[in-house]
GROMACS .gro file of C-alpha atoms in nm:
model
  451
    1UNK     CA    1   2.705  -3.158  -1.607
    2UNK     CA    2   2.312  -3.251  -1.637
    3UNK     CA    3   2.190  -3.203  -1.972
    4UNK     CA    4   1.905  -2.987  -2.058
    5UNK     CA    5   1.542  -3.164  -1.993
    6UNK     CA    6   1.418  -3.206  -2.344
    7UNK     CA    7   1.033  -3.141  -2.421
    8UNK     CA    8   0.940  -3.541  -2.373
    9UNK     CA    9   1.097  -3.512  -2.010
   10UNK     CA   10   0.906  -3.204  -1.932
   11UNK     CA   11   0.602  -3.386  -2.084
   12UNK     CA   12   0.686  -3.683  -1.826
   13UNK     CA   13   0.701  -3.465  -1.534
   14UNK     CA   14   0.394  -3.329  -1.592
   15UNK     CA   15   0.216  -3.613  -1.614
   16UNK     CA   16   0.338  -3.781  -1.326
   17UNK     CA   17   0.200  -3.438  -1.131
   18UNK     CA   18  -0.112  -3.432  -1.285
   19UNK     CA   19  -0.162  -3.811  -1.239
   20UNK     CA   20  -0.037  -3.890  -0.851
   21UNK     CA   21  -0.035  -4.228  -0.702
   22UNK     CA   22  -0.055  -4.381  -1.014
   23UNK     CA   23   0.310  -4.581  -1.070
   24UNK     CA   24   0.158  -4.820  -1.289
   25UNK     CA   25   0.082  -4.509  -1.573
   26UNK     CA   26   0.394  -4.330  -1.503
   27UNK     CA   27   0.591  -4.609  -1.576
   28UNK     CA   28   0.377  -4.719  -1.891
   29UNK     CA   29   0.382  -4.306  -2.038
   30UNK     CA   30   0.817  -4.323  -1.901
   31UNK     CA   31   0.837  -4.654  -2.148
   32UNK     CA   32   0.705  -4.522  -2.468
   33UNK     CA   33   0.818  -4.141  -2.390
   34UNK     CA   34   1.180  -4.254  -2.377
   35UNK     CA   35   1.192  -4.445  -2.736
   36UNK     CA   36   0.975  -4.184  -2.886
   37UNK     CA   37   1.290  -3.896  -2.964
   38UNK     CA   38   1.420  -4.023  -3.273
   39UNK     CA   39   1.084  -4.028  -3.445
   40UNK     CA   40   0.975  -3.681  -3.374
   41UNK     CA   41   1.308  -3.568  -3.499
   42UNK     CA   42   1.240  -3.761  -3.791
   43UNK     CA   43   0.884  -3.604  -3.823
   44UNK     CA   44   0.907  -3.276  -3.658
   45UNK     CA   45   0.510  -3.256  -3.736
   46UNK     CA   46   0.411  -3.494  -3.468
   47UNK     CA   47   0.517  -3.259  -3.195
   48UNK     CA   48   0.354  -2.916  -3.327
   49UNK     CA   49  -0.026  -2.964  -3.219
   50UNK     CA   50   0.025  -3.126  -2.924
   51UNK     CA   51  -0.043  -3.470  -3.049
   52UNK     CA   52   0.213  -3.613  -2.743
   53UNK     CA   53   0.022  -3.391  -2.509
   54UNK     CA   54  -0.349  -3.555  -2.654
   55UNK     CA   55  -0.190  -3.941  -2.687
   56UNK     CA   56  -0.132  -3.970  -2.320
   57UNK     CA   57  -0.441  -3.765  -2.161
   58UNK     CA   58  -0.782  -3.990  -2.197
   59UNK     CA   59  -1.056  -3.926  -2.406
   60UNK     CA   60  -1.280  -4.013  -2.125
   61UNK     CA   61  -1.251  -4.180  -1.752
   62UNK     CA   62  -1.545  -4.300  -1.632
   63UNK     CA   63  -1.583  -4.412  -1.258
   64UNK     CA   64  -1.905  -4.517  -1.107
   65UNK     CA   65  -2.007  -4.747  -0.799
   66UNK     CA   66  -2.146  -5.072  -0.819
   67UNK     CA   67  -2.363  -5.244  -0.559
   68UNK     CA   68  -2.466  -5.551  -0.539
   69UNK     CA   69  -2.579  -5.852  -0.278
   70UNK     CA   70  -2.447  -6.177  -0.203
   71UNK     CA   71  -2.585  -6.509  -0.095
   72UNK     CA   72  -2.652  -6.415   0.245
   73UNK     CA   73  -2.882  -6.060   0.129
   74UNK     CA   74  -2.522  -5.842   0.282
   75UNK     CA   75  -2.487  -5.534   0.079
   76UNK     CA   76  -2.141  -5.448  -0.104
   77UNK     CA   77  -1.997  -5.149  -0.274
   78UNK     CA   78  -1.729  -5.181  -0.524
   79UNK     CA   79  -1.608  -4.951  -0.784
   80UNK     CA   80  -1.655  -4.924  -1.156
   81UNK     CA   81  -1.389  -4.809  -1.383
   82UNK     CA   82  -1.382  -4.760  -1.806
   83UNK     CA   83  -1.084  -4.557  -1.910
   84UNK     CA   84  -1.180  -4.476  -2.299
   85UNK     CA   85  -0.837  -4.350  -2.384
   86UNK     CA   86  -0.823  -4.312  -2.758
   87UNK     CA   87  -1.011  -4.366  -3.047
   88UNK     CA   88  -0.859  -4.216  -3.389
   89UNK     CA   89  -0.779  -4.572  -3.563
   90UNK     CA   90  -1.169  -4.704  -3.409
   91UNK     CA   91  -1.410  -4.847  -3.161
   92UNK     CA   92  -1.209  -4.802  -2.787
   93UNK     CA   93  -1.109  -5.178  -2.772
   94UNK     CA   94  -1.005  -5.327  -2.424
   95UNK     CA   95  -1.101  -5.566  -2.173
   96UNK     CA   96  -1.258  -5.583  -1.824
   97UNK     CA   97  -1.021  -5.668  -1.530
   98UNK     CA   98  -1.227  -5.799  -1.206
   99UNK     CA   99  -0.966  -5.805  -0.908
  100UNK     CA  100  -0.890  -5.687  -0.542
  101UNK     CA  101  -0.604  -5.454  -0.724
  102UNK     CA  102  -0.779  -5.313  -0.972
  103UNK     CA  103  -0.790  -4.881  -0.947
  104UNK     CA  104  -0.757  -4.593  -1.180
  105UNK     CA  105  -0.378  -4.592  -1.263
  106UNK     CA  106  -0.446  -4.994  -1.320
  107UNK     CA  107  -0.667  -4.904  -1.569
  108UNK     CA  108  -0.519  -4.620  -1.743
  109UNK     CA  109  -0.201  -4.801  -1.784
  110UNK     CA  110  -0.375  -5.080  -1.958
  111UNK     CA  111  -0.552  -4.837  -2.163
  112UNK     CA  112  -0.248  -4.670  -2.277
  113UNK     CA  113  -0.084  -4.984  -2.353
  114UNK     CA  114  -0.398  -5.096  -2.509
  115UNK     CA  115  -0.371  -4.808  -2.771
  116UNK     CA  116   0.003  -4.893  -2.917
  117UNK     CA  117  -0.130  -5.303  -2.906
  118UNK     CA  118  -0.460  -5.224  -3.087
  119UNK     CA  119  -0.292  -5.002  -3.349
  120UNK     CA  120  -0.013  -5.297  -3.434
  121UNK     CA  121  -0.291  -5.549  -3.532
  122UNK     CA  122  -0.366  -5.291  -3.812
  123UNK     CA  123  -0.726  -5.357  -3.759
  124UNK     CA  124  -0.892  -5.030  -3.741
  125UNK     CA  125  -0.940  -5.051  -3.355
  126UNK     CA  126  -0.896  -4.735  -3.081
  127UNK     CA  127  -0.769  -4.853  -2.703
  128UNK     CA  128  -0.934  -4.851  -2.321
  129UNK     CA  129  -0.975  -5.058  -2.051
  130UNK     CA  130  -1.195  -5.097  -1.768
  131UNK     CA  131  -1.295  -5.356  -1.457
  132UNK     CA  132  -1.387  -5.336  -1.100
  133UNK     CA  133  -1.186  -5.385  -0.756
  134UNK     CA  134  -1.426  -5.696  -0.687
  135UNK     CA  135  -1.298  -6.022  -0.697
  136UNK     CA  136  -1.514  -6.325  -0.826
  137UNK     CA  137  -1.248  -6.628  -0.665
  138UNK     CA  138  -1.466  -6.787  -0.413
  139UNK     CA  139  -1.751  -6.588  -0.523
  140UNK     CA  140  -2.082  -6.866  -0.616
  141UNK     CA  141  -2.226  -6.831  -0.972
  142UNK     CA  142  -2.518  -6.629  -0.832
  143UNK     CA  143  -2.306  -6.379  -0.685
  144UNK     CA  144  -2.109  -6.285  -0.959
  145UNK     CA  145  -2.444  -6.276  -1.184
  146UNK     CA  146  -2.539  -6.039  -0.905
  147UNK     CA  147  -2.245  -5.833  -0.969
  148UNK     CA  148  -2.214  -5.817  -1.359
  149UNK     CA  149  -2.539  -5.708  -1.363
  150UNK     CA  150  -2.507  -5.421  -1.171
  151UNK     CA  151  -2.163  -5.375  -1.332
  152UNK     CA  152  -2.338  -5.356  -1.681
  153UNK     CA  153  -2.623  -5.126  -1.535
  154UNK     CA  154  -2.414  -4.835  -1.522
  155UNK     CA  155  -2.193  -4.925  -1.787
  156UNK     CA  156  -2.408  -5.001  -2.098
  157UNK     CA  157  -2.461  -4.651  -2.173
  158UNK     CA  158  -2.082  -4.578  -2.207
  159UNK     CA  159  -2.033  -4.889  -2.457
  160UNK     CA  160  -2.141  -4.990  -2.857
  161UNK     CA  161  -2.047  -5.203  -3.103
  162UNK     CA  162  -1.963  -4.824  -3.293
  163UNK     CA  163  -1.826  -4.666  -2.962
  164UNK     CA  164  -1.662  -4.917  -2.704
  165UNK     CA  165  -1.633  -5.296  -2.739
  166UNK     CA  166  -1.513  -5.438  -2.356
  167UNK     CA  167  -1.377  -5.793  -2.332
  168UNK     CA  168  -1.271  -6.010  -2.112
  169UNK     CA  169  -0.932  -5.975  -1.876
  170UNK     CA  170  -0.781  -6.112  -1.531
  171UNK     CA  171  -1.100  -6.236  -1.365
  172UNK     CA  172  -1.362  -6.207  -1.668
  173UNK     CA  173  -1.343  -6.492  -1.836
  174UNK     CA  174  -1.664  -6.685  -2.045
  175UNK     CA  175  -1.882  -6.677  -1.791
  176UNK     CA  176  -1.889  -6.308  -1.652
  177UNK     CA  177  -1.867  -6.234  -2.105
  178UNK     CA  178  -2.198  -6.382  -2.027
  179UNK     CA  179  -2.374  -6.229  -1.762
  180UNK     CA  180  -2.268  -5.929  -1.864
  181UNK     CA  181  -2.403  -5.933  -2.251
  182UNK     CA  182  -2.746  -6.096  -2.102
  183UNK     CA  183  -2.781  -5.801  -1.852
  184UNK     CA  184  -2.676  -5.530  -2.154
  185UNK     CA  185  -2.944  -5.753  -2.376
  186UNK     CA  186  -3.191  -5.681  -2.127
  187UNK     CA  187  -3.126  -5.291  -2.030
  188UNK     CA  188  -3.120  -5.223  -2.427
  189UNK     CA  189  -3.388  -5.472  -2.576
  190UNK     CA  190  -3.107  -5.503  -2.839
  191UNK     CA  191  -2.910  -5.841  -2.976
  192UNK     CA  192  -2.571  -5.641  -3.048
  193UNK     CA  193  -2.364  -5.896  -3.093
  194UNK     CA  194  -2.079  -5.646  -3.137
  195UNK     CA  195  -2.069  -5.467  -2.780
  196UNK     CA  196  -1.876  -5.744  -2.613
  197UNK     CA  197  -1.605  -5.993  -2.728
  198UNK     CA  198  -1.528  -6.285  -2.586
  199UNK     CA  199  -1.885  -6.471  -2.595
  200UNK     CA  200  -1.943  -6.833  -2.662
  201UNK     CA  201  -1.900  -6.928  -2.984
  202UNK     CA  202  -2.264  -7.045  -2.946
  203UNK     CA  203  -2.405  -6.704  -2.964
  204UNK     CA  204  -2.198  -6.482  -3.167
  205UNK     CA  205  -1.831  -6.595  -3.030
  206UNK     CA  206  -1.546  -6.653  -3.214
  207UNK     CA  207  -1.340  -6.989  -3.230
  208UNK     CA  208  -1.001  -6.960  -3.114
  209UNK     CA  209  -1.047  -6.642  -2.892
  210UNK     CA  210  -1.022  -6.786  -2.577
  211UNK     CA  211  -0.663  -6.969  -2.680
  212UNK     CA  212  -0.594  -6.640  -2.862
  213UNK     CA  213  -0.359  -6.481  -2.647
  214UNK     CA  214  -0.148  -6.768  -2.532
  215UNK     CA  215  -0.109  -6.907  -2.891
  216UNK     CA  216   0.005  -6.543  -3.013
  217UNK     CA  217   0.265  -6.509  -2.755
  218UNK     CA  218   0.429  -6.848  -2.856
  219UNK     CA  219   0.386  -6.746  -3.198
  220UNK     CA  220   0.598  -6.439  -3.114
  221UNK     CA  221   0.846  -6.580  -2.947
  222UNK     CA  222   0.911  -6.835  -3.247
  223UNK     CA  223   0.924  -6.569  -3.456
  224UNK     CA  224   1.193  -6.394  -3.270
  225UNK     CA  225   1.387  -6.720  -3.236
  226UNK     CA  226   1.343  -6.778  -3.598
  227UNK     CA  227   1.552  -6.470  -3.666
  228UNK     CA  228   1.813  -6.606  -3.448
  229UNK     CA  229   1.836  -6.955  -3.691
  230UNK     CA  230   1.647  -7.149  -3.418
  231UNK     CA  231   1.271  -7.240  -3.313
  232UNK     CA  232   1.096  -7.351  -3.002
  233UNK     CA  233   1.132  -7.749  -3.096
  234UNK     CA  234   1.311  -7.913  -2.779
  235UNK     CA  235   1.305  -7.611  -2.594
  236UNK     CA  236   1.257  -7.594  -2.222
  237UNK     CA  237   1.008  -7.310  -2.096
  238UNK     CA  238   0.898  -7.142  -1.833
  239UNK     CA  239   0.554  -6.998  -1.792
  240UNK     CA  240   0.396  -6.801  -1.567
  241UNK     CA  241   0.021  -6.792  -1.460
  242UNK     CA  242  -0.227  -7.022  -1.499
  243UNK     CA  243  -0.522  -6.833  -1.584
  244UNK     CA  244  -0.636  -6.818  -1.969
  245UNK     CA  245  -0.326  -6.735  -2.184
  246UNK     CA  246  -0.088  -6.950  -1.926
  247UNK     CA  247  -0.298  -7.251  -2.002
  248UNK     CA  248  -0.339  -7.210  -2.420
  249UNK     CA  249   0.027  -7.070  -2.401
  250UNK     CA  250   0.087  -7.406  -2.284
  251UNK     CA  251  -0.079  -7.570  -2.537
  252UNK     CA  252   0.075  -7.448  -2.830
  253UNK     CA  253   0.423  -7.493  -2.654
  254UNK     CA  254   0.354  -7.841  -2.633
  255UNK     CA  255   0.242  -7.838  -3.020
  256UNK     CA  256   0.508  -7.715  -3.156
  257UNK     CA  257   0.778  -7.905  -2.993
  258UNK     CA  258   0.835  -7.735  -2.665
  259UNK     CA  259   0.818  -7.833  -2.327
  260UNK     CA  260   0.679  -7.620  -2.081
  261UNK     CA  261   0.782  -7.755  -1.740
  262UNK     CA  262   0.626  -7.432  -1.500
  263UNK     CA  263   0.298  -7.260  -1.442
  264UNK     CA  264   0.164  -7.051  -1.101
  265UNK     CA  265  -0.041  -6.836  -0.903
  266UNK     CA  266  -0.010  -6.591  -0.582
  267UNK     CA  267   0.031  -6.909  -0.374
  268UNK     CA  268   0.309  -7.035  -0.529
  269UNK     CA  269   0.437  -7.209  -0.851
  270UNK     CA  270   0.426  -7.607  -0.979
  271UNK     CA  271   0.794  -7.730  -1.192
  272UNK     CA  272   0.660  -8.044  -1.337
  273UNK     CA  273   0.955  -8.276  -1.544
  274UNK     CA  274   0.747  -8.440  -1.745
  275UNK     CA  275   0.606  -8.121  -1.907
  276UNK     CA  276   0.256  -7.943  -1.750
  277UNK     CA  277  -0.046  -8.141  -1.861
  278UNK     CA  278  -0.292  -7.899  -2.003
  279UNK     CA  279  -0.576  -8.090  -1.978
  280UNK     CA  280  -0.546  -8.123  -1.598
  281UNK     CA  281  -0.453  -7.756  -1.494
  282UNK     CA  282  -0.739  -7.651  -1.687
  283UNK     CA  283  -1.000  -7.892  -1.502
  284UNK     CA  284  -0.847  -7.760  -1.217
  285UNK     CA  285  -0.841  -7.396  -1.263
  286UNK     CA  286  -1.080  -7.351  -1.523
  287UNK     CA  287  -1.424  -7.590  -1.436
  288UNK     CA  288  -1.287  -7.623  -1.043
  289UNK     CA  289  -1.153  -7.321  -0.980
  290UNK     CA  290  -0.867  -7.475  -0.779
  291UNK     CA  291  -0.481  -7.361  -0.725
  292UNK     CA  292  -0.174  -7.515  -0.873
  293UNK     CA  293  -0.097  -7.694  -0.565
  294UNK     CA  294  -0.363  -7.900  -0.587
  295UNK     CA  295  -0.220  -7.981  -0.943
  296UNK     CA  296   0.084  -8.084  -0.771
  297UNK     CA  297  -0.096  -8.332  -0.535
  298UNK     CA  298  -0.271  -8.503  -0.850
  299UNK     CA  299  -0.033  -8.490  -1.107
  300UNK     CA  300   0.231  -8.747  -0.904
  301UNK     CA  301   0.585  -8.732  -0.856
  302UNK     CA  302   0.707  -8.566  -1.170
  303UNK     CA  303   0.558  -8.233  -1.000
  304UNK     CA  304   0.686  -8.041  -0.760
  305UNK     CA  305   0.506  -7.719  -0.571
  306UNK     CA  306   0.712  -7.436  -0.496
  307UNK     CA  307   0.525  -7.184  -0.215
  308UNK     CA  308   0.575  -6.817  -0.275
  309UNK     CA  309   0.754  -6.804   0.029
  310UNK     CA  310   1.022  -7.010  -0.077
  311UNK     CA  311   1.107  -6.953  -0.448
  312UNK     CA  312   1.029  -6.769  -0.733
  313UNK     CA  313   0.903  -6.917  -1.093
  314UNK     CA  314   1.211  -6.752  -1.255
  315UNK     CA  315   1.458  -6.965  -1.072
  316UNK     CA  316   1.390  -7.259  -1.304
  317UNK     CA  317   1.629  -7.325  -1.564
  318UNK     CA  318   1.493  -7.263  -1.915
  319UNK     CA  319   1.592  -7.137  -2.319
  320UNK     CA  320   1.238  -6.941  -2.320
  321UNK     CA  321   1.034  -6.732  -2.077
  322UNK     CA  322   0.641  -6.640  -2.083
  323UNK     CA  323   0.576  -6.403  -1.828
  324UNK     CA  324   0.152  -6.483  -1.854
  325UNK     CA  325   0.031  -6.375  -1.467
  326UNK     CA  326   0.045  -5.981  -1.391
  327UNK     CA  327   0.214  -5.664  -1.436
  328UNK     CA  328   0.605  -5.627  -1.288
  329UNK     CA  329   0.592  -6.008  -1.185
  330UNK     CA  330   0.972  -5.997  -1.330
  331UNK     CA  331   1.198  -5.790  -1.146
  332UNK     CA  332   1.569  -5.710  -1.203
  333UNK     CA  333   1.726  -6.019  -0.954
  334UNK     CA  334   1.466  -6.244  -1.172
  335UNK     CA  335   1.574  -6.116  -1.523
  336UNK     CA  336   1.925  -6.188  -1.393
  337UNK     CA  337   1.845  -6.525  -1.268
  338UNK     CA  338   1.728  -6.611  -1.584
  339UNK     CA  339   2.055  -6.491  -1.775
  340UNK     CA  340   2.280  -6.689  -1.564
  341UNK     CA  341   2.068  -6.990  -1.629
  342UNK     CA  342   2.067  -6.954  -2.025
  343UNK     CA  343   1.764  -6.790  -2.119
  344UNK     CA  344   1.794  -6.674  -2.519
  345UNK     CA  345   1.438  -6.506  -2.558
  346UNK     CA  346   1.158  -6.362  -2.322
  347UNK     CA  347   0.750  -6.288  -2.454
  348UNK     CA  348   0.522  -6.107  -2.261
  349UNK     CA  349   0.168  -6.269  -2.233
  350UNK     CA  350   0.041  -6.067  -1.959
  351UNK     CA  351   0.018  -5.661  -1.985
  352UNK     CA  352   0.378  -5.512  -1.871
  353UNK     CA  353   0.529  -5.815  -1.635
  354UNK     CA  354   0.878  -5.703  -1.670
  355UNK     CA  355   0.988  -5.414  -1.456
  356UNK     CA  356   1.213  -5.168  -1.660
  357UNK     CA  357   1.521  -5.279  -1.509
  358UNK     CA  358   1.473  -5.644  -1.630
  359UNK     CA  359   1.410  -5.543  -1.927
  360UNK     CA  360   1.733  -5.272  -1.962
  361UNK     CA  361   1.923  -5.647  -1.836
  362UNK     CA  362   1.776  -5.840  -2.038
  363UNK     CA  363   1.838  -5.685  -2.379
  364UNK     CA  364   2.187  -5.586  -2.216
  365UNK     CA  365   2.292  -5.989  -2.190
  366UNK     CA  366   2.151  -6.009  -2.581
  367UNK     CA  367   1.848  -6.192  -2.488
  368UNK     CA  368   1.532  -6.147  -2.754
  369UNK     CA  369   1.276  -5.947  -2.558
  370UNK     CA  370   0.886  -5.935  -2.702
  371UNK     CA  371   0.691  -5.654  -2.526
  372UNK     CA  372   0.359  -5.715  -2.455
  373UNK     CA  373   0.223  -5.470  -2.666
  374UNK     CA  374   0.347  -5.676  -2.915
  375UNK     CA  375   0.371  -6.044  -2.827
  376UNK     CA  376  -0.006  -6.053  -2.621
  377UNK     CA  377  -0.224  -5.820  -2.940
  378UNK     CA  378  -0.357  -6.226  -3.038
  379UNK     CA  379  -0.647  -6.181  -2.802
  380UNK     CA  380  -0.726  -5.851  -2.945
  381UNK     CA  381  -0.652  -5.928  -3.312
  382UNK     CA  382  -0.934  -6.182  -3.271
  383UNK     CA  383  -1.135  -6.021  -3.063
  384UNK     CA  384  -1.123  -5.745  -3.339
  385UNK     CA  385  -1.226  -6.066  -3.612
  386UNK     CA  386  -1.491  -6.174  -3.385
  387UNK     CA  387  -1.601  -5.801  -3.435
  388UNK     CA  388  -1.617  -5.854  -3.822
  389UNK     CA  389  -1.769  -6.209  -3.786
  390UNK     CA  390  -2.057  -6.017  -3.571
  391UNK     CA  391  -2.085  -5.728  -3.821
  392UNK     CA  392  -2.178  -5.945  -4.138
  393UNK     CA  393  -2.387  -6.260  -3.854
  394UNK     CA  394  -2.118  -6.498  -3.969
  395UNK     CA  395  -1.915  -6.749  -3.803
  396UNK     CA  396  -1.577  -6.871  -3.944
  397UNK     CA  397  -1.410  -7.190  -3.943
  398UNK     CA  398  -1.120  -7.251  -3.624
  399UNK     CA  399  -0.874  -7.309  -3.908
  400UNK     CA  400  -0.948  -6.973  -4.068
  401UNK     CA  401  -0.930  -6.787  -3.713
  402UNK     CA  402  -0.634  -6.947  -3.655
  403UNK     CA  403  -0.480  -6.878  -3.988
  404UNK     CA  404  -0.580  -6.479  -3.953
  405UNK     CA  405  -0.419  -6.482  -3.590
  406UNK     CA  406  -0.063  -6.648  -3.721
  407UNK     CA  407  -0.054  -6.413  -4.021
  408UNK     CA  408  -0.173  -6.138  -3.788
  409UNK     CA  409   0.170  -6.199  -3.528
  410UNK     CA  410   0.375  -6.275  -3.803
  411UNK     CA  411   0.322  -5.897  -3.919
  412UNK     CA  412   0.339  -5.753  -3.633
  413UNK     CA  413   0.696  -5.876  -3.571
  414UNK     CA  414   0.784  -5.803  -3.870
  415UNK     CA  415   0.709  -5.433  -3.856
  416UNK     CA  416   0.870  -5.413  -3.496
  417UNK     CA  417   1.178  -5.547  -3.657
  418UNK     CA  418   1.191  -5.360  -3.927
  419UNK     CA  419   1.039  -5.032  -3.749
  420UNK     CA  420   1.342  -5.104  -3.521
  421UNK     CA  421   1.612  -5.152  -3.775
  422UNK     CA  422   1.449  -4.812  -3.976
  423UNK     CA  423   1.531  -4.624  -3.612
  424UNK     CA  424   1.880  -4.750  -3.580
  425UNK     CA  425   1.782  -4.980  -3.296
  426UNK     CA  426   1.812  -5.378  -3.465
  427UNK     CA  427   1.662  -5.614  -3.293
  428UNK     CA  428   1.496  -5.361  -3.009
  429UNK     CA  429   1.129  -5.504  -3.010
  430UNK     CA  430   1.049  -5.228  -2.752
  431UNK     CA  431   1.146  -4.944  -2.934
  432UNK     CA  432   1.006  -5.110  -3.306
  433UNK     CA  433   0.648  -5.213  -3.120
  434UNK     CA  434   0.633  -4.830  -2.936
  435UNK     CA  435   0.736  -4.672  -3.283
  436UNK     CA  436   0.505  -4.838  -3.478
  437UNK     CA  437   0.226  -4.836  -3.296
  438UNK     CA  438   0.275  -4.429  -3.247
  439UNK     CA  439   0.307  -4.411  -3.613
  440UNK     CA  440  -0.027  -4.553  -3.704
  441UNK     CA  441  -0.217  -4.325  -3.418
  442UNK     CA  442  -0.039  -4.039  -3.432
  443UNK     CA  443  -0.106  -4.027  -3.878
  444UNK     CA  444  -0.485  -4.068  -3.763
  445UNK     CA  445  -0.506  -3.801  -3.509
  446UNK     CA  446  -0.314  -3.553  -3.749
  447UNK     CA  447  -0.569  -3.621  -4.009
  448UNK     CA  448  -0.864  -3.603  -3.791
  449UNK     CA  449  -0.757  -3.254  -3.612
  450UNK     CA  450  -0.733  -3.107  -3.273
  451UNK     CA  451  -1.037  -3.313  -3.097
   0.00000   0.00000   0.00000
């Protein structure tokens, strides 16, 4: 006999009506409704003013169209998107995602997920996300100026270092941080450092932000191994991706022992024996804007490239994986091909690359599993110091940013562990990160009221 649909799966259902054709949210809101039970039985007062009912409904979607010209003087009209969805702990924190994919479920999902990863780097921060559906690969300099700058147009009077601070994401790297603040600079006759993260450290940027995210997730998945009596020296990994946190994940792999044999894109994905070399994928992605094939061909026979059409990342034998590309890049016949091949602990460096299913297999075969909420907050944590370095016109040392960051993970493991362990669940990084993060927003909105 079916049981009785509690209050969170009514909750779900609605949501899912009142939100159609958005998977990417239902399955975001389905993930943190289903571990939230135990703590409103704990704390019955969470679920009497309809603080559930506020945490997953934004504070504010904001849509607007963008046109702009390209080299030739044709006309194009894409789409504008901020999602502000909550900001009891702070500022709405969250970056800007430029791609073909990008819609309004994209970006609520983010936002939601943004909330729970903001609130774990205990840094007074509230979550959103935003972007466009344009995509800037193959685009000239010029054309993307083009396009940030109408972007911004419509979008500077939604954002404030007090209000919303965007940052960078999947296709906004350094130099769309750049057109964008020069185009908000202009429309406002203001130097607010504050409004954007992610700048060059030559004009109000923090050092270390741009490796911030890769270099958290490794320091995540240490810290989960450490609590198994092992660490990532002599380990063989695979990574996915080879945009921004692929390419510093790599990096700190390879400086702290590792070996990280794998990286990829939507053509395909290089295995290379010797290790990746850093320094060349990020020439070739970074300053060329190439693919990983091309790595392939000038790398030399230790690397081998794997089209999409004949093989998956996953498939390559390894202790760790770093999921780094997109969202639900690992599906259930992955998460199982990484079992059988040994895996003992998978971090999330992208924004919910694990389907459900892999991640139900996955903690079934006793595998450590770091949710992205948790094992990606690096870029945020110092996006949020870069915040504090605006706020008082200072700029800190790489070795202080870089201390902050480690002791910044470090806690936030610990209080998924022990968050975990409090809720009967030990070693369930999903359930500690979801709890935890709940905790800290749901104590601000009771305090602040029904707004």
């Amino acid at each position: 006999m079916k049981s009785a649909p509690t209050s969170l799966d009514r909750l779900r259902a609605e949501i899912e009506h009142r939100n159609p054709a958005q998977p990417e949210f239902h399955q975001a809101v389905r993930e943190v409704l289903e571990t939230l039970a135990p703590v409103l039985a704990a704390r019955p007062e969470y679920a009497e003013p309809g603080l559930v009912e506020r945490l997953v409904e934004p504070e504010r979607q904001i849509i607007f169209r963008v046109p702009w010209q390209d080299d030739h003087g044709r006309v194009h009209v894409n789409r504008g998107f901020r999602v502000e969805f909550n900001s009891a702990l702070g500022p709405y924190k969250g970056g800007l995602r430029f791609h073909p994919s990008v819609n309004l479920g994209i970006i609520k999902f983010l936002g939601f997920e943004q909330v729970f990863k903001n609130a774990l780097t205990g840094l007074g921060i509230g979550g959103g996300k935003g972007g466009s559906d344009f995509d800037p690969r193959g685009r000239s300099d010029a054309e993307v100026m083009r396009f940030c700058q109408s972007f911004m147009t419509e979008l500077y009077r939604h954002i404030g270092e007090h209000t919303d601070v965007p940052a960078g994401d999947i296709g906004v790297g350094g130099r769309e941080i750049g057109y964008l603040f020069g185009q908000y600079r202009r429309i406002t006759n203001r130097w607010e450092a504050g409004v954007l993260t992610g700048k060059g450290a030559g004009w109000g940027g923090s050092l270390i932000r741009p490796e911030a995210t890769g270099y958290g997730n490794v320091l995540f998945a240490e810290a989960m191994l450490r609590e198994r009596g092992e660490d990532l020296e002599g380990q063989t990994v695979v990574v996915s991706g080879s945009g921004n946190v692929a390419i510093h994940a790599v990096r700190k792999l390879a400086a702290l022992g590792a070996n990280p044999v794998t990286c990829s894109d939507s053509g395909g994905y290089v295995v290379d024996e010797k290790g990746i070399d850093v320094e060349l994928l990020q020439q070739i992605k970074e300053v060329e804007r190439g693919r990983v094939s091309d790595y392939a061909q000038r790398r030399g026979a230790s690397a081998t490239f794997v089209p999409v059409e004949r093989g998956r990342v996953w498939e390559v034998p390894a202790d760790v994986a770093l999921p780094s590309a997109t969202q639900n890049e690992l599906g259930e016949d992955d998460a199982a091909t990484l079992v059988r091949n040994g895996v003992k602990a998978v971090s999330e460096g992208a924004n919910m690359p694990t389907t459900p299913q892999a991640v139900r297999l996955l903690q079934q075969a006793g595998v450590a599993f770091g949710p992205g909420k948790a094992a990606n907050a690096g870029g945020v944590a110092v996006s949020a110091l870069e915040m504090a370095q605006n706020a008082s016109r200072s700029a800190w040392p790489a070795e202080r940013v870089e201390r902050e960051l480690a002791r910044i993970m470090t806690d936030i493991h610990t209080t998924c562990a022990q968050t975990a362990e409090r809720y009967e669940a030990p070693g369930d990084y999903v359930t500690g990160a979801n709890i935890a993060g709940f905790e800290r927003v749901a104590d601000a909105m009771l305090a602040q009221g029904v707004i």
